[in-house]
Tab-separated table of C-alpha atoms in Angstrom:
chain	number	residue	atom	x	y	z
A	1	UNK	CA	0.000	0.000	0.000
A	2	UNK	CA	2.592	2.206	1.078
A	3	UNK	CA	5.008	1.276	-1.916
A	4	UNK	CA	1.848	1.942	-4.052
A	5	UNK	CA	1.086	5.814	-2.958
A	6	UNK	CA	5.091	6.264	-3.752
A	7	UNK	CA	4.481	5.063	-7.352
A	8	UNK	CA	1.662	7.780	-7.131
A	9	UNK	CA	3.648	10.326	-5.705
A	10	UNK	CA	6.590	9.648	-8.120
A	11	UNK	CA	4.965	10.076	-11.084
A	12	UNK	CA	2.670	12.568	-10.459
A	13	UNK	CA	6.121	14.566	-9.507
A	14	UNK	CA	7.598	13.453	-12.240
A	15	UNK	CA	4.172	14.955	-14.449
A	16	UNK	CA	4.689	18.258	-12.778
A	17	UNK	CA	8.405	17.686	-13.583
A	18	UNK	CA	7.832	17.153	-17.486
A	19	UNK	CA	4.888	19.458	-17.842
A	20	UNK	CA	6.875	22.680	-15.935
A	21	UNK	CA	9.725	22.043	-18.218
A	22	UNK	CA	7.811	21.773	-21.503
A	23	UNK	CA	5.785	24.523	-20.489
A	24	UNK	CA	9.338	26.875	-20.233
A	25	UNK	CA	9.315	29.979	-22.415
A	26	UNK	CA	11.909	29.756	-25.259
A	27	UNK	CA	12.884	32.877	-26.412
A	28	UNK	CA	14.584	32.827	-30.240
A	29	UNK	CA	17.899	32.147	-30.415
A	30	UNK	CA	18.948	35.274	-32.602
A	31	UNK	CA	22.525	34.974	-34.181
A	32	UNK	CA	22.701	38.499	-34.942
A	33	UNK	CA	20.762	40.235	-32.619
A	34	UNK	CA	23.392	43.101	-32.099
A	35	UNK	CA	23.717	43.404	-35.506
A	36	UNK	CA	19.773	43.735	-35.685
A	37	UNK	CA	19.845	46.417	-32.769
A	38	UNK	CA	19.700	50.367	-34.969
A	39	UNK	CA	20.369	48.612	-38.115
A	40	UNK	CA	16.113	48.672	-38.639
A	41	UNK	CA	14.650	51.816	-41.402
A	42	UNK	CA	11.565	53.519	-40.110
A	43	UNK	CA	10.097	54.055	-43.371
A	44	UNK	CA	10.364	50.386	-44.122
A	45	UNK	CA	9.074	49.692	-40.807
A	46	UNK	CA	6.032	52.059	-40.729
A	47	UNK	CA	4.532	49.415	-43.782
A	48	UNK	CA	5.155	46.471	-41.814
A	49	UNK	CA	2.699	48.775	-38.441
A	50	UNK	CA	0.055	49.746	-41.098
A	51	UNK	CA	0.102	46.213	-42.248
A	52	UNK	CA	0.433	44.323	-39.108
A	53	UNK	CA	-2.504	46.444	-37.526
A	54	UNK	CA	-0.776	46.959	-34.466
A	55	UNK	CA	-2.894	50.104	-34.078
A	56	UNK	CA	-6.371	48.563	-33.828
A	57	UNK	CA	-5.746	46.999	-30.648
A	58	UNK	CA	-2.919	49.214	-28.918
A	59	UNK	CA	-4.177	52.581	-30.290
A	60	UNK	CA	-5.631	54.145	-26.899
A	61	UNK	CA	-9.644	53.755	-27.039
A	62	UNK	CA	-11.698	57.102	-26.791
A	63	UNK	CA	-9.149	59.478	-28.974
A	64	UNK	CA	-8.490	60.115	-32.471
A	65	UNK	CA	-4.864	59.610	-32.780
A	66	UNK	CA	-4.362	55.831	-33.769
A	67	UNK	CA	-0.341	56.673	-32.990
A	68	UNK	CA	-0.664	56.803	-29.981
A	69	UNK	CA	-0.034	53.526	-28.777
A	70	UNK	CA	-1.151	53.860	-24.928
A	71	UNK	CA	-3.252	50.538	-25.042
A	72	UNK	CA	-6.814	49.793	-22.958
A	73	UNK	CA	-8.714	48.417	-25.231
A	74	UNK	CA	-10.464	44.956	-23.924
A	75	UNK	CA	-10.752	41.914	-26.542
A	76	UNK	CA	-13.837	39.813	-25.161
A	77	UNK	CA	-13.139	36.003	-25.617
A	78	UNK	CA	-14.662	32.543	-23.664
A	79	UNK	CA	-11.498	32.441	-22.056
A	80	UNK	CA	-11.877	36.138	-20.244
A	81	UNK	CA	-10.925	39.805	-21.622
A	82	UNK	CA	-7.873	40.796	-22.917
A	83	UNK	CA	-6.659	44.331	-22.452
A	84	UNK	CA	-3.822	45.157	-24.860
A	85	UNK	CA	-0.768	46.591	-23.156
A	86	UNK	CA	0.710	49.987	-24.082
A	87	UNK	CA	3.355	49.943	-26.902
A	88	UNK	CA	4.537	53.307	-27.372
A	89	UNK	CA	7.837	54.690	-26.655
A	90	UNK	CA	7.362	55.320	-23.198
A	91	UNK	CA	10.177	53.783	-21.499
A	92	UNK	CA	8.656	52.764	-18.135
A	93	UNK	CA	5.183	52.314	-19.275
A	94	UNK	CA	5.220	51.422	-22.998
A	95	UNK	CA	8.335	49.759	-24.696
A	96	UNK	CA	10.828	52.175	-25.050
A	97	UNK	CA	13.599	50.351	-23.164
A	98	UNK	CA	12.957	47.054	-25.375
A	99	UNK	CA	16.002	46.026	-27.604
A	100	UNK	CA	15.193	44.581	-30.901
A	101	UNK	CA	15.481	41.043	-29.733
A	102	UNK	CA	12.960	41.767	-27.660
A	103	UNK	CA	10.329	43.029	-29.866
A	104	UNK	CA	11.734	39.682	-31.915
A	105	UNK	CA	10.743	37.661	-29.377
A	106	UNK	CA	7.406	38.537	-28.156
A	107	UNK	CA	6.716	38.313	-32.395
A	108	UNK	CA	8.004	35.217	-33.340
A	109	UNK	CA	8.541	33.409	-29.543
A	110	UNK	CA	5.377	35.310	-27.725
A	111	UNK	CA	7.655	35.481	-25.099
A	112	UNK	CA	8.229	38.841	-23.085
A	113	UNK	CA	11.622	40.466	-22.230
A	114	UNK	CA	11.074	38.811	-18.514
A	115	UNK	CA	10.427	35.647	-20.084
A	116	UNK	CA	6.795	34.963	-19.541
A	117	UNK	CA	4.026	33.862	-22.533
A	118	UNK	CA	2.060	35.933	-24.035
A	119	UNK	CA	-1.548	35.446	-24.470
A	120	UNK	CA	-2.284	34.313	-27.887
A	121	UNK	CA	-5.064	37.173	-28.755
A	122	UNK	CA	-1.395	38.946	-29.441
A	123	UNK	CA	-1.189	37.140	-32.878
A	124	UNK	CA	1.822	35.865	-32.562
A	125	UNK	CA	0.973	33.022	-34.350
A	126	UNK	CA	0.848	35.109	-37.545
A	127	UNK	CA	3.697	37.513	-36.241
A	128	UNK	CA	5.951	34.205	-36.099
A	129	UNK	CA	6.569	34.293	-39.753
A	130	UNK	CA	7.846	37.603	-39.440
A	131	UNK	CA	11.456	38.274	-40.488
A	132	UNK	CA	14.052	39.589	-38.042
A	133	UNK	CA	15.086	42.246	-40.579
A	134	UNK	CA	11.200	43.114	-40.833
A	135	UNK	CA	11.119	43.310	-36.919
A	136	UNK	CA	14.139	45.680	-36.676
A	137	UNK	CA	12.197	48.283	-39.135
A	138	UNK	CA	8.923	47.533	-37.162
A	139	UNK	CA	11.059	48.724	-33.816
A	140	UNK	CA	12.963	51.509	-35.677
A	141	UNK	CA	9.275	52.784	-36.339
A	142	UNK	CA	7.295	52.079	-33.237
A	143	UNK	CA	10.802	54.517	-31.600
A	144	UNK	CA	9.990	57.077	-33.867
A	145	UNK	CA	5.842	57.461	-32.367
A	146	UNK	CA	5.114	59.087	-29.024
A	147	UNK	CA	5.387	58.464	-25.491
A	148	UNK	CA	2.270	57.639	-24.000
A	149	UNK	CA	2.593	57.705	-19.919
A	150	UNK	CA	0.118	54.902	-18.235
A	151	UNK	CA	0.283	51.146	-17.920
A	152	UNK	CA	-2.846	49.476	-19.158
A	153	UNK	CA	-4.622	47.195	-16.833
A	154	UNK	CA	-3.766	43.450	-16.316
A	155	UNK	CA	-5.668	41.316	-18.208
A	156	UNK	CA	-9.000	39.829	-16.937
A	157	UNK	CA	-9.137	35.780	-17.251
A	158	UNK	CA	-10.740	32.993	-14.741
A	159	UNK	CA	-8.740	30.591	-13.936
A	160	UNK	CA	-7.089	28.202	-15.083
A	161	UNK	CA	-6.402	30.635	-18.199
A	162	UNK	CA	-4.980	32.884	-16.035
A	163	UNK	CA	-1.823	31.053	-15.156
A	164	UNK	CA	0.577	32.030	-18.125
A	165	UNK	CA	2.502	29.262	-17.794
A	166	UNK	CA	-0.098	26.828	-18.783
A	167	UNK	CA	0.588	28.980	-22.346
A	168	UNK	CA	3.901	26.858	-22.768
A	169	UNK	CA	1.682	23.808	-23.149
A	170	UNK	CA	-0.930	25.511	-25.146
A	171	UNK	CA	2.075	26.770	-27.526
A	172	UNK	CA	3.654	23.199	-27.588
A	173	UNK	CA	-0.281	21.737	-29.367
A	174	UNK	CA	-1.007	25.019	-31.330
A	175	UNK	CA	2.105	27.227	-31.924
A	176	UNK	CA	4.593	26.406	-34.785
A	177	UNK	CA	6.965	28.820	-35.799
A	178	UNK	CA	7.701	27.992	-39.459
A	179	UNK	CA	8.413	30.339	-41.606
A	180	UNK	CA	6.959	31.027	-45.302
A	181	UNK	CA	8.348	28.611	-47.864
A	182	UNK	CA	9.024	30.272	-50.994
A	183	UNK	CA	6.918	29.013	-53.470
A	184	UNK	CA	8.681	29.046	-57.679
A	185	UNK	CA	5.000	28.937	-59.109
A	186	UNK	CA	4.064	32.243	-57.928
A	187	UNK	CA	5.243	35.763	-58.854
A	188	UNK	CA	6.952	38.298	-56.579
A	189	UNK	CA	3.862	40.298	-56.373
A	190	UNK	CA	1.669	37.055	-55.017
A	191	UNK	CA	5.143	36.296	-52.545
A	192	UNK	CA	4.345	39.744	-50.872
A	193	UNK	CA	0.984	39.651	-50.285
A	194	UNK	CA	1.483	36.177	-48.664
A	195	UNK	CA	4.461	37.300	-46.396
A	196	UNK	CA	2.176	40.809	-45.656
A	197	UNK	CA	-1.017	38.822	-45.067
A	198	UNK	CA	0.506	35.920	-43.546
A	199	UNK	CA	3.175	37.247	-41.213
A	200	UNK	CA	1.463	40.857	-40.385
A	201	UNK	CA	-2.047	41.340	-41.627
A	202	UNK	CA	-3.581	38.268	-39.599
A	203	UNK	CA	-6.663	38.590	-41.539
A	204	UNK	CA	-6.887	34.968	-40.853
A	205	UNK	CA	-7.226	35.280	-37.316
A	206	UNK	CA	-10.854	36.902	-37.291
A	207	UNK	CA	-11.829	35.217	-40.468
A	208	UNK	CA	-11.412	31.699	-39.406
A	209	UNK	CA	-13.309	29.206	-36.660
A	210	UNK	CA	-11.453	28.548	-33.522
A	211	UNK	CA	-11.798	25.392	-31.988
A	212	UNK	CA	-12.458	24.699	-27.909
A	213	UNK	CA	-8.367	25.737	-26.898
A	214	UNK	CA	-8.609	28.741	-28.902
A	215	UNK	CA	-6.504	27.748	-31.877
A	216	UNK	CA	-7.937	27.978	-35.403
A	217	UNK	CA	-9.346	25.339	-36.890
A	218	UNK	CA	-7.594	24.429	-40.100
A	219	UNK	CA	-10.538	23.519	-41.793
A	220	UNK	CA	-11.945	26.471	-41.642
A	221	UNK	CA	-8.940	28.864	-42.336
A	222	UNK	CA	-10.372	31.857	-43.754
A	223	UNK	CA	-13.632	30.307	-43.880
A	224	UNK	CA	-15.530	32.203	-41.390
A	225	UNK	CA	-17.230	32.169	-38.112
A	226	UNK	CA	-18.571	33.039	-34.948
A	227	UNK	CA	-17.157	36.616	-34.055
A	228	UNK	CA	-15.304	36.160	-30.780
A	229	UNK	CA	-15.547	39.857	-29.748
A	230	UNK	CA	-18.859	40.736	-30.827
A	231	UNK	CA	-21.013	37.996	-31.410
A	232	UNK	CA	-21.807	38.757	-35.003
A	233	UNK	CA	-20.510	36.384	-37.907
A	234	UNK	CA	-17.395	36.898	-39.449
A	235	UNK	CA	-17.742	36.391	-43.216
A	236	UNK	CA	-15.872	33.865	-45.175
A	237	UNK	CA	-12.693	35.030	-47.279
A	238	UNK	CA	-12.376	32.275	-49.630
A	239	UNK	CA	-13.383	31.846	-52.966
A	240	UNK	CA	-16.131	29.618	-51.815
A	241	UNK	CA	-18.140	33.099	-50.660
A	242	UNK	CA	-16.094	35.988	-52.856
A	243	UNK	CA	-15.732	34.234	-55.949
A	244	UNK	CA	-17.159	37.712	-57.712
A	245	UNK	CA	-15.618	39.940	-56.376
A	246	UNK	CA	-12.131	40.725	-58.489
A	247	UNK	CA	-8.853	41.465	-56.790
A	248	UNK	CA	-9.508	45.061	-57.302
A	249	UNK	CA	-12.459	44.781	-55.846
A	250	UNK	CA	-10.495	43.415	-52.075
A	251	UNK	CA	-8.022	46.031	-52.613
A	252	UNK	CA	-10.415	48.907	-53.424
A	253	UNK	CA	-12.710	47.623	-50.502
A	254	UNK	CA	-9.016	47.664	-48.143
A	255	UNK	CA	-8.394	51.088	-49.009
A	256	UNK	CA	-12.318	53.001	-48.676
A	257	UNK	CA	-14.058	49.965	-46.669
A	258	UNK	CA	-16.736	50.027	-49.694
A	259	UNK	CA	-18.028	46.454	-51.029
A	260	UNK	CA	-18.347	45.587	-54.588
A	261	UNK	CA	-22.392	45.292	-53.712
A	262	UNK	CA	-22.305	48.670	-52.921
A	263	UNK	CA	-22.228	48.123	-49.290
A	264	UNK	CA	-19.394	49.713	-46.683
A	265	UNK	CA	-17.908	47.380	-44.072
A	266	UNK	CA	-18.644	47.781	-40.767
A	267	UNK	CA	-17.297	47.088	-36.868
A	268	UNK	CA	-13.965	45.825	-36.151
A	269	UNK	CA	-13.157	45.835	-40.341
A	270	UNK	CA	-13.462	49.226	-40.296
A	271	UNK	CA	-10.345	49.765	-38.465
A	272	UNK	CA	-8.701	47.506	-40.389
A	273	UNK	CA	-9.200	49.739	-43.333
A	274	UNK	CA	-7.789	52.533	-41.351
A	275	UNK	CA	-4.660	50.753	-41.033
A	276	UNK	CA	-4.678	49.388	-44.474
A	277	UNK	CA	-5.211	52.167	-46.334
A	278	UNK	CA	-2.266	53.851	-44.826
A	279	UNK	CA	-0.105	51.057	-47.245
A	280	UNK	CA	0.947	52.110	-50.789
A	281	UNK	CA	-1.141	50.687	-53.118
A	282	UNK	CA	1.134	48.228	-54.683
A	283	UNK	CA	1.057	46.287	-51.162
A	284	UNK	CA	-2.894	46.780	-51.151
A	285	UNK	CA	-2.845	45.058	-54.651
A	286	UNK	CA	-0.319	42.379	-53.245
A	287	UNK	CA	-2.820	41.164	-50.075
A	288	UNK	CA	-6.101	41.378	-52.466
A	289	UNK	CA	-4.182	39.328	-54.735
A	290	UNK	CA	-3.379	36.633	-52.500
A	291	UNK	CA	-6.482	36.686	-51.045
A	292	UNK	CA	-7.869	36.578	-54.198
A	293	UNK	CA	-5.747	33.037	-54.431
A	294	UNK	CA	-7.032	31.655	-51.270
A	295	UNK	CA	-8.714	28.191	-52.122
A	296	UNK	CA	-12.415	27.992	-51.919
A	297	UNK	CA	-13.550	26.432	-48.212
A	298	UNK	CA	-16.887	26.053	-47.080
A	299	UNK	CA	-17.690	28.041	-43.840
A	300	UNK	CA	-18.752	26.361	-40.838
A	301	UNK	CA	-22.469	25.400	-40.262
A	302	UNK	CA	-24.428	29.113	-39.105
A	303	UNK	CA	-26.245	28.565	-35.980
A	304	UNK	CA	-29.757	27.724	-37.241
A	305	UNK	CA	-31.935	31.547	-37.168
A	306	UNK	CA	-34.698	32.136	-34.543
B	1	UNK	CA	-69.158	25.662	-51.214
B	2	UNK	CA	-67.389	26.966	-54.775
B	3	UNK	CA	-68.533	30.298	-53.529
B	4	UNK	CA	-66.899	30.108	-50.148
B	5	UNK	CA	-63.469	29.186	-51.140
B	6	UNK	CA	-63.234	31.785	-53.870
B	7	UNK	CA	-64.582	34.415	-51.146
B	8	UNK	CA	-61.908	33.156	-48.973
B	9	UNK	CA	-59.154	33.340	-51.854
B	10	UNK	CA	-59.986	36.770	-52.618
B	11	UNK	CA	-59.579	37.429	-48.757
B	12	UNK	CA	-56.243	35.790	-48.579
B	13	UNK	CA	-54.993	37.854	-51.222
B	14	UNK	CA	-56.332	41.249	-50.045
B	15	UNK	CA	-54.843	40.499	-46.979
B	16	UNK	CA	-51.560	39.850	-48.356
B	17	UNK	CA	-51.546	42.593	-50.671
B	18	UNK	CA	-52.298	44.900	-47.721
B	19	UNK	CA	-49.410	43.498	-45.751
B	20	UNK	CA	-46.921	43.656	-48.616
B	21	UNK	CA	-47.725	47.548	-48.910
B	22	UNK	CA	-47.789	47.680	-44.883
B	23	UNK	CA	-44.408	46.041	-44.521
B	24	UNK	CA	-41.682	48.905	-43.453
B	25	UNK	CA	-39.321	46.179	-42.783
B	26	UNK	CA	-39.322	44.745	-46.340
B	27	UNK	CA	-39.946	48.410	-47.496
B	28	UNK	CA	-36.619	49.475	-45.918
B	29	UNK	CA	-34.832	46.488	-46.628
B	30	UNK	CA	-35.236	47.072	-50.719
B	31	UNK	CA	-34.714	51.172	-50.412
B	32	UNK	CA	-31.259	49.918	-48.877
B	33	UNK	CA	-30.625	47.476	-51.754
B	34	UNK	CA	-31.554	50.048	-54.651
B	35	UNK	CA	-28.642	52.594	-52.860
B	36	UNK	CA	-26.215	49.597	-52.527
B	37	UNK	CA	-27.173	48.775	-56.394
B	38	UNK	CA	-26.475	52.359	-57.382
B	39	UNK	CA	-23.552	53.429	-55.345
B	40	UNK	CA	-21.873	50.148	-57.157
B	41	UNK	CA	-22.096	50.958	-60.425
B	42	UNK	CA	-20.402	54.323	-58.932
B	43	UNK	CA	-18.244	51.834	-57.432
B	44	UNK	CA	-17.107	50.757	-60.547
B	45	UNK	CA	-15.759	53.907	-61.901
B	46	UNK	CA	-14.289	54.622	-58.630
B	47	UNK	CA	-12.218	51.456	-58.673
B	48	UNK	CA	-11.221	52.702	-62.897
B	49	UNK	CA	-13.015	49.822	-64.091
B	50	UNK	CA	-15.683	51.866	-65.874
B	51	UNK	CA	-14.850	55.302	-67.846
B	52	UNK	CA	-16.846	58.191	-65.451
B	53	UNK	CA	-19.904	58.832	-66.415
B	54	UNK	CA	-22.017	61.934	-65.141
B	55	UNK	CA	-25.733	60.378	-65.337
B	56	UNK	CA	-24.342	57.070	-63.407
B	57	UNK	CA	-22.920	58.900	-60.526
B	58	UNK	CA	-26.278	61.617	-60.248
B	59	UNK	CA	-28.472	58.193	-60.645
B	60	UNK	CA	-26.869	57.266	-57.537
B	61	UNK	CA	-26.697	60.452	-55.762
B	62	UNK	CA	-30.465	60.714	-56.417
B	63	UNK	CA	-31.464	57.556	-55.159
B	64	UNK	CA	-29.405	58.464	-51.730
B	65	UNK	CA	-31.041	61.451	-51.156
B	66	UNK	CA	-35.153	60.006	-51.713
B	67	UNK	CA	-34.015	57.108	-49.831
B	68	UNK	CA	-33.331	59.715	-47.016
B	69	UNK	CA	-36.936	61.082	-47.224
B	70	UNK	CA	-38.270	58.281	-47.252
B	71	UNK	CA	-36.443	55.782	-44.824
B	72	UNK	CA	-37.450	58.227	-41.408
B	73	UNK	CA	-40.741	56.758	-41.613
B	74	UNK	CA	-40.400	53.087	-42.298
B	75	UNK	CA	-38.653	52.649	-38.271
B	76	UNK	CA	-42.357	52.992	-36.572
B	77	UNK	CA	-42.582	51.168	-33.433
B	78	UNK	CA	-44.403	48.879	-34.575
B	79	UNK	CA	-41.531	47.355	-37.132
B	80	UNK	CA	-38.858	46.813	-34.629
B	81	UNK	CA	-38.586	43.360	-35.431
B	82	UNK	CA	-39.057	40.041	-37.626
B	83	UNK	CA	-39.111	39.964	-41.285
B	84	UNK	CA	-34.956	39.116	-40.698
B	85	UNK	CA	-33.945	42.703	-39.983
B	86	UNK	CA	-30.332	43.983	-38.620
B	87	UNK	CA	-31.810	47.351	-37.211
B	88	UNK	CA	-30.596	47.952	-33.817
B	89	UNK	CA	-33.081	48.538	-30.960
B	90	UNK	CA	-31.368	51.460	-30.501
B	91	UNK	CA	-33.029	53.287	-33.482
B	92	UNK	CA	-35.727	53.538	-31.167
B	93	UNK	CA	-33.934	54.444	-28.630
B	94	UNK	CA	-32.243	57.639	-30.023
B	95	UNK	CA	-35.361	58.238	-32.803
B	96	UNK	CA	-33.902	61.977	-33.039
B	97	UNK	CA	-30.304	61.219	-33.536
B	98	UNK	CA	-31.201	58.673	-36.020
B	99	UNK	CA	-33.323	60.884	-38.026
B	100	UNK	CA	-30.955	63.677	-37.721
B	101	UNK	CA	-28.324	61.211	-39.345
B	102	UNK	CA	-30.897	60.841	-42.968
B	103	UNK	CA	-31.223	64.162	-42.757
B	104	UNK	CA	-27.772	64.558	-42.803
B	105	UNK	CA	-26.718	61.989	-45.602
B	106	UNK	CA	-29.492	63.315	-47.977
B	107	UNK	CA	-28.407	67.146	-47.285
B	108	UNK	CA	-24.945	65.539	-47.848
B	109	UNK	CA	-25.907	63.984	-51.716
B	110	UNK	CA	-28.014	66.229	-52.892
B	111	UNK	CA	-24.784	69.200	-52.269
B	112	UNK	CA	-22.546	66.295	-53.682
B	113	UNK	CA	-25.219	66.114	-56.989
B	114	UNK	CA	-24.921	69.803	-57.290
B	115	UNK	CA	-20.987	70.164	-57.183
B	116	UNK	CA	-19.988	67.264	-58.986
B	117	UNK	CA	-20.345	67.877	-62.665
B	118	UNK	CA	-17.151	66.358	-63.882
B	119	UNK	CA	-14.585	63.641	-63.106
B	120	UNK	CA	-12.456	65.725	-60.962
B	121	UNK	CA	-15.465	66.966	-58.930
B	122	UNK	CA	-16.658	63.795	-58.516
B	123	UNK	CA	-13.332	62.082	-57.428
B	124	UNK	CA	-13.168	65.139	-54.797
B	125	UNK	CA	-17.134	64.988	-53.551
B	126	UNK	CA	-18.379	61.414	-53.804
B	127	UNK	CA	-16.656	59.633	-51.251
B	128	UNK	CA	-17.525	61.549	-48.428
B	129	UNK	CA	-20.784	61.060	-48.818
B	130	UNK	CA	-20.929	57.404	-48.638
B	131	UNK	CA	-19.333	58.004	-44.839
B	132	UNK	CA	-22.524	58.612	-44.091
B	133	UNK	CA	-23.614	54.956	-44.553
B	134	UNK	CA	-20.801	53.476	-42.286
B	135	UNK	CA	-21.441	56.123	-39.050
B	136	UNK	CA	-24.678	54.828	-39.144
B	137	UNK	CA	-24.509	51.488	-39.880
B	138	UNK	CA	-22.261	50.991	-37.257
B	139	UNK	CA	-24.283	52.980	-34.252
B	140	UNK	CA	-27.727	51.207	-35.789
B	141	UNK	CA	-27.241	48.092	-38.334
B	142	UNK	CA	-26.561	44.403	-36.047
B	143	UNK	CA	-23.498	42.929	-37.469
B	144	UNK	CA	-24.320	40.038	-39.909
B	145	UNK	CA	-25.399	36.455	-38.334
């Protein structure tokens, strides 16, 4: 009996063993970040913001200036509310002591510069594919916008979503950090809007079906769903639901948020235009076009109408 | 018996009748589509894939401004919901800032009709009317479901 509880004991130590370590934050291993650190071009950098949208969530609510990056604004979700932190320059409050590797690694790692996991609603899961090089401009940029003083409030999650550390095992089922393949059959033109769409614009993140851990469900990639924030229905992106509209038509609607039917778009897309129609049009032209090339899915089954 | 079921027919479809010109929900619901049918052809030229033309982008501009004195009155309380609708409760809720808002967007196209008479006009005038339609539709119109 006795010998029996030991065999408990051990291995339940030994599960809290093996699930602590593989729940450990691993930061990138950057060869060059030094070399990385001032090397990045604000100009460059202020495509990869616009792109990225890093304005519709950290842009402080309840003003018109979408630079200034003071954070507050809550993301509802099942798992609890996320309230995006402040990015600006500010060194105590905002980022403005970070070091390139760090912005690096809370993009590609989602780990922070004190080596906790970030929550997942900061798409790092898109931000992954994101070149260093890319990064380094992103940082050079984000330097060059204002300090806004004022941390934003801590997250609010139940438990158990509210132990970060259980994020290490959530990354290890749901978080790969590959990076874009090149692909010889398509142009250069088709290459960018991937790498824009795919490593910054995260368009798949809203337009997609998430499945009970929060992690999009393949099979309905750009397909759809149920809008986590708002309760509305996201609308699908493939060619299964936009087969008429044209490439010009996504880019036109990216820059003026005006539909081919004639329509505008409306609540959380229409910030997305904001940041999107900041681009140059060639990079526009470059995301419609690869959305254009998205395969046709059918959208998850809408919840039957009352 | 003949007599009764053709007295009842003719009932049925009075009644309909009736309903479909009673029906502010299905009323407002095709007023919406004509603008939306409009403002794309506009749409078109906007995006360079149709040369500008003057009569397409009045044609529009007209049909935004009667839709505006005509939409007002198709909200009355007693069309707040079924028929599959996406207005907001809130219409009711803030009647006078929701009728201010048509007011608004048909002042707004009918200045836009009388300034734009050329391509450069047009490219300058048009677009700020149709911010009209996203204010409100976001304050008033239910996201899609």
């Amino acid at each position: 009996m006795a010998g029996r509880a030991l065999i408990i004991i051990t291995l339940a130590a030994c599960a809290g063993v093996a699930g602590w370590t593989l729940s450990a934050p691993r930061p990138v291993a950057l060869a060059d970040a030094a070399g990385l650190e001032g090397a990045g071009d604000a100009q460059r950098g202020k495509v990869f913001f616009d792109a990225g949208g890093c304005a519709s969530c950290h842009a402080t609510p309840g003003q018109d200036e979408r630079l200034k990056l003071g954070g507050g604004l809550e993301l509802k979700s099942p798992f609890g509310s996320f309230i995006a932190p402040n990015i600006s320059s500010h060194r105590e409050d905002g980022i403005g002591a970070w070091k390139v590797a760090d912005l690096v690694n809370a993009m590609q790692a989602g780990v922070s510069p004190a080596g906790q996991h970030y929550y997942p609603a900061f798409p790092y899961t898109t931000y992954a594919k994101a070149r260093p090089a890319d990064i380094a401009d992103l940082m050079a940029y984000l330097r060059s916008l204002p300090a806004v003083a004022g941390k934003a409030q801590d997250h609010k999650l139940g438990f158990p979503f509210n132990v970060r550390r259980g994020l290490g095992l959530w990354k290890l089922v749901n978080f790969k950090q590959d990076a874009l393949h090149h692909d010889p059959a398509q142009g250069a033109d088709w290459s960018r809007g991937r790498y824009l769409t795919e490593a910054f614009a995260h368009c798949a993140e809203c337009h997609s079906t998430r499945d009970a851990l929060g992690a999009i469900d393949p099979t309905y990639r750009y397909a759809g769903g149920v809008d986590m924030d708002g309760g509305g229905w996201v609308p699908n992106i493939t060619q299964a639901a936009i087969a008429d509209w044209s490439a010009k038509d996504i880019a036109w609607m990216l820059k003026s948020g005006d539909t081919p039917e004639g329509d505008v778009v409306g609540g959380s897309m229409k910030s997305v235009v904001k940041n999107m129609a900041q681009l140059p049009d060639a990079d526009r032209d470059a995301i419609a076009l690869y959305i254009k090339s998205l395969p046709a899915r059918a959208g998850p089954p809408k919840p039957q109408k009352k | 018996m003949i007599r009764i079921i053709l007295t009842m027919g003719v009932l049925v479809a009075g009644v309909t009748t009736v309903m479909g010109q009673a029906d502010p929900i299905a009323a407002r619901k095709n007023t919406m589509k004509d603008v939306a049918k409009a403002n794309a052809e506009v749409g078109k030229i906007m995006k360079g894939e149709a040369p500008f033309k003057l009569e397409t982008v009045q044609a529009a501009l007209k049909v935004m401004a009667d839709s505006a004195k005509t939409m007002p009155d198709l909200y009355p309380d007693t069309a707040k919901t079924g028929g599959e609708t996406r207005a907001l409760p809130k219409i009711w809720e803030a009647k006078a800032d929701f009728t201010a808002q048509w007011a608004k967007f048909g002042k707004d196209a009918t200045e836009a009709a009388a300034k734009i008479t050329d391509e450069a006009s047009f490219k300058a005038s048009y677009g700020a009317v149709l911010r009209n339609c996203d204010a409100c539709h976001d304050a008033y119109r239910a996201p899609k479901t």
